[in-house]
Amino acid sequence: MIPEERLKLRRLLLVVDDQKINRDLLTTILGNEFDLIYACGGQEAMDQVMLHKDMLSAVLLDLVMPEMDGFAVMDLMKADEDLARIPILVLTAEKTAELEALGRGASGFIPKPFESHEIILARVRSFVELAEGRRLIHAAECDPVTGLYTKEFFFSYASQIERFHPDWKMAEIALRISRYRLLGELYGQEFLDLISRHLAQRLLENVQAANGICARASQDTYYLFLQEGRVGSKEIKRLQKDLNSLREHLDLRLEAGICDIDRAEMNLRRRFGCAEAACGMVERDHADLVIVYDSKLHEKQLYRQRLINDLPRAIAEHELKVYYQPKYDITGDKPVMNAAEALVRWQHPEFGMIPPGDFIPLFESNGLIGRVDMYVWEESARQLREWKEQFRDAFDLTLSVNVSSMDIHMPGLEEKLTRLVDTYGIRPGELHLELTESAYMEDAQLMLDVTKHLRGMGFRVEMDDFGSGYSSLNMLSKLPVDVLKMDMMFVRSLSEENTREYRFIEIVHDIARMLEIPMIAEGVETAAQLELLRQIGCEYIQGYYFSPPVPAEKFGQLIQAQIEN
Ligand code: C2E
Ligand code: CA
Ligand code: CA
């Protein structure tokens, strides 16, 4: 039983007395404040105790009853480990019986006949509270490995600190050993226990110095509730170094989260939940080992959670909007628009227009991206079909859609794409798939297989963000792609003065030439950039210089203008 939660509940008392008048009297006295259950004799009392043992705050026990008396009940309860901890208040008229009752395990008395109601109520109340305080100490179950408090006891204790010292400024800190399971696989459970004990020892020293408490909240996670001081990256790094000294080449990493949210806004458990969540936000490179979870981060988390919750509705209600950004062929005298990239936005009823940067990475991290992408692919295919009907032979258009690296693992990806082009009566070659370069590094073989297969089916594959990753030359030569789409960062710093960037782009273009495929430069914003890219021999241009991504209707007008041009 968790004392903290108990305190909020109405406590449950068992009243055992064979006389109805006494049971009624006690009901009148205690019924407003406590939940009561009753027994008229010893055996019935035992049945009730067994039934409610986890919930009972105390037993009010009459000594003199026919058949099984109060002493017998006490003996049975004291003999049972579970029941022995339930306090017993003896109801008795005989002074002489008190001593014997105490000897057999009673914790207190209520003399009969019942005196002033207030006194009895006060007595039961203080008695229950006292017993509960004692139970709290007994419940001090410690983690057997480290000897630190368990999570539950830690929370009971911490909430008492809060209750009795509302003016103390406490810090809620969670600390986690990262990749704990992996360390276990590498070095075995015994070594994990050694690490845990070592860490616990360090934490205890810390906690004593800082006036606080700490717990092992789970296998790999520790909680600290400290009155003084914050824990910064420096302290955690020192701790980490200390642990790593336990074994050569041990690459143990710690992650810490601190909750910086007001007590008034969140209860203790949730604040520690936030501190723990912050541990998970320590970046993989472990540059900063401590993340502070403040109300700003909390807002952000809530926002992200909202987006996750709202996604099914967004898809059902067509809140996702596909915009189209034209791509221009600049190999001729005049730039010719003949392709576009589909880029998604979210017209959210509450948050307004949300850019993809807010939700694409989020959905990539939790596996929902496939649903967004499928929607965008379908909408793009439908739209392409519509434009084809509208403009007939006057215009040739290919659309590219983004394919997240997560999508590669989508079951039946090839069938889904085939079904799309079939449904909307477009050729696979009219649908380009933009795959980001980094995807080729995550799972190179799978990526190569899937792209080969897709190309075999007639789809065209563009390698997006090329230059942002680290494809090896060896890998490049085998790449089954149709277009190199150079990462925007190269163009951003391209200017007449910047000869280094110019050279870089030339090299990228050389690679494209070696692969015998065209190159697209995106993020082109100025006429000067366009001119330089043309000099280098870049075949396609995408960027604000020509047009930002626009809604379908507006893009239809761009096509119309292109035809009339
Ligand atoms: P991306 O695929 O590299 O798309 C290009 C981004 O650059 C787009 O941002 C586009 O609006 C922006 N951009 C275009 N021209 C210029 C320019 O001249 N200057 C600058 N500064 N930016 C320009 P957007 O639309 O915000 O999309 C951001 C990213 O979100 C995309 O980067 C892509 O990775 C992802 N994304 C967008 N739509 C989808 C989608 O349907 N599925 C998936 N998986 N990802 C998507
Ligand atoms: Ca793209
Ligand atoms: Ca890109």
CSV table of N, CA, C and O in Angstrom, one decimal, residues 6 38 55 76 204 327 368 455-456 471 480 504 563:
chain,number,residue,atom,x,y,z
A,6,ARG,N,-2.8,6.7,0.2
A,6,ARG,CA,-3.7,6.4,1.3
A,6,ARG,C,-4.2,7.7,2.0
A,6,ARG,O,-5.3,7.8,2.4
A,38,TYR,N,-18.0,-3.9,9.4
A,38,TYR,CA,-18.3,-4.5,10.7
A,38,TYR,C,-18.2,-6.0,10.8
A,38,TYR,O,-18.3,-6.7,9.7
A,55,MET,N,-6.2,-2.9,2.7
A,55,MET,CA,-6.9,-1.6,2.8
A,55,MET,C,-7.1,-1.1,4.2
A,55,MET,O,-7.3,0.0,4.5
A,76,LEU,N,-4.5,-14.6,16.3
A,76,LEU,CA,-4.4,-15.0,14.9
A,76,LEU,C,-3.8,-14.0,14.0
A,76,LEU,O,-3.0,-14.3,13.2
A,204,LEU,N,24.6,8.7,-2.9
A,204,LEU,CA,24.4,8.9,-1.5
A,204,LEU,C,25.2,10.0,-0.9
A,204,LEU,O,24.8,10.9,-0.2
A,327,LYS,N,10.1,22.9,-60.6
A,327,LYS,CA,11.5,22.7,-60.9
A,327,LYS,C,11.7,23.1,-62.3
A,327,LYS,O,10.8,22.8,-63.2
A,368,LEU,N,4.9,7.1,-37.4
A,368,LEU,CA,3.7,7.5,-38.1
A,368,LEU,C,3.9,8.1,-39.5
A,368,LEU,O,2.9,8.3,-40.2
A,455,ARG,N,13.0,1.1,-59.4
A,455,ARG,CA,13.4,1.6,-60.7
A,455,ARG,C,13.0,0.5,-61.7
A,455,ARG,O,12.6,0.9,-62.8
A,456,GLY,N,13.2,-0.7,-61.3
A,456,GLY,CA,12.8,-1.8,-62.3
A,456,GLY,C,11.3,-1.7,-62.6
A,456,GLY,O,10.9,-2.1,-63.7
A,471,SER,N,28.2,9.5,-48.3
A,471,SER,CA,28.3,8.4,-49.2
A,471,SER,C,29.7,8.1,-49.7
A,471,SER,O,30.4,9.1,-50.0
A,480,PRO,N,21.7,3.2,-57.6
A,480,PRO,CA,20.7,3.1,-58.6
A,480,PRO,C,19.8,4.3,-58.6
A,480,PRO,O,18.6,4.2,-58.2
A,504,PHE,N,33.1,23.1,-54.9
A,504,PHE,CA,32.3,22.0,-54.3
A,504,PHE,C,31.2,21.6,-55.3
A,504,PHE,O,30.9,20.4,-55.5
A,563,ILE,N,2.4,27.3,-70.4
A,563,ILE,CA,1.9,26.9,-71.8
A,563,ILE,C,1.8,28.1,-72.7
A,563,ILE,O,2.2,28.0,-73.8
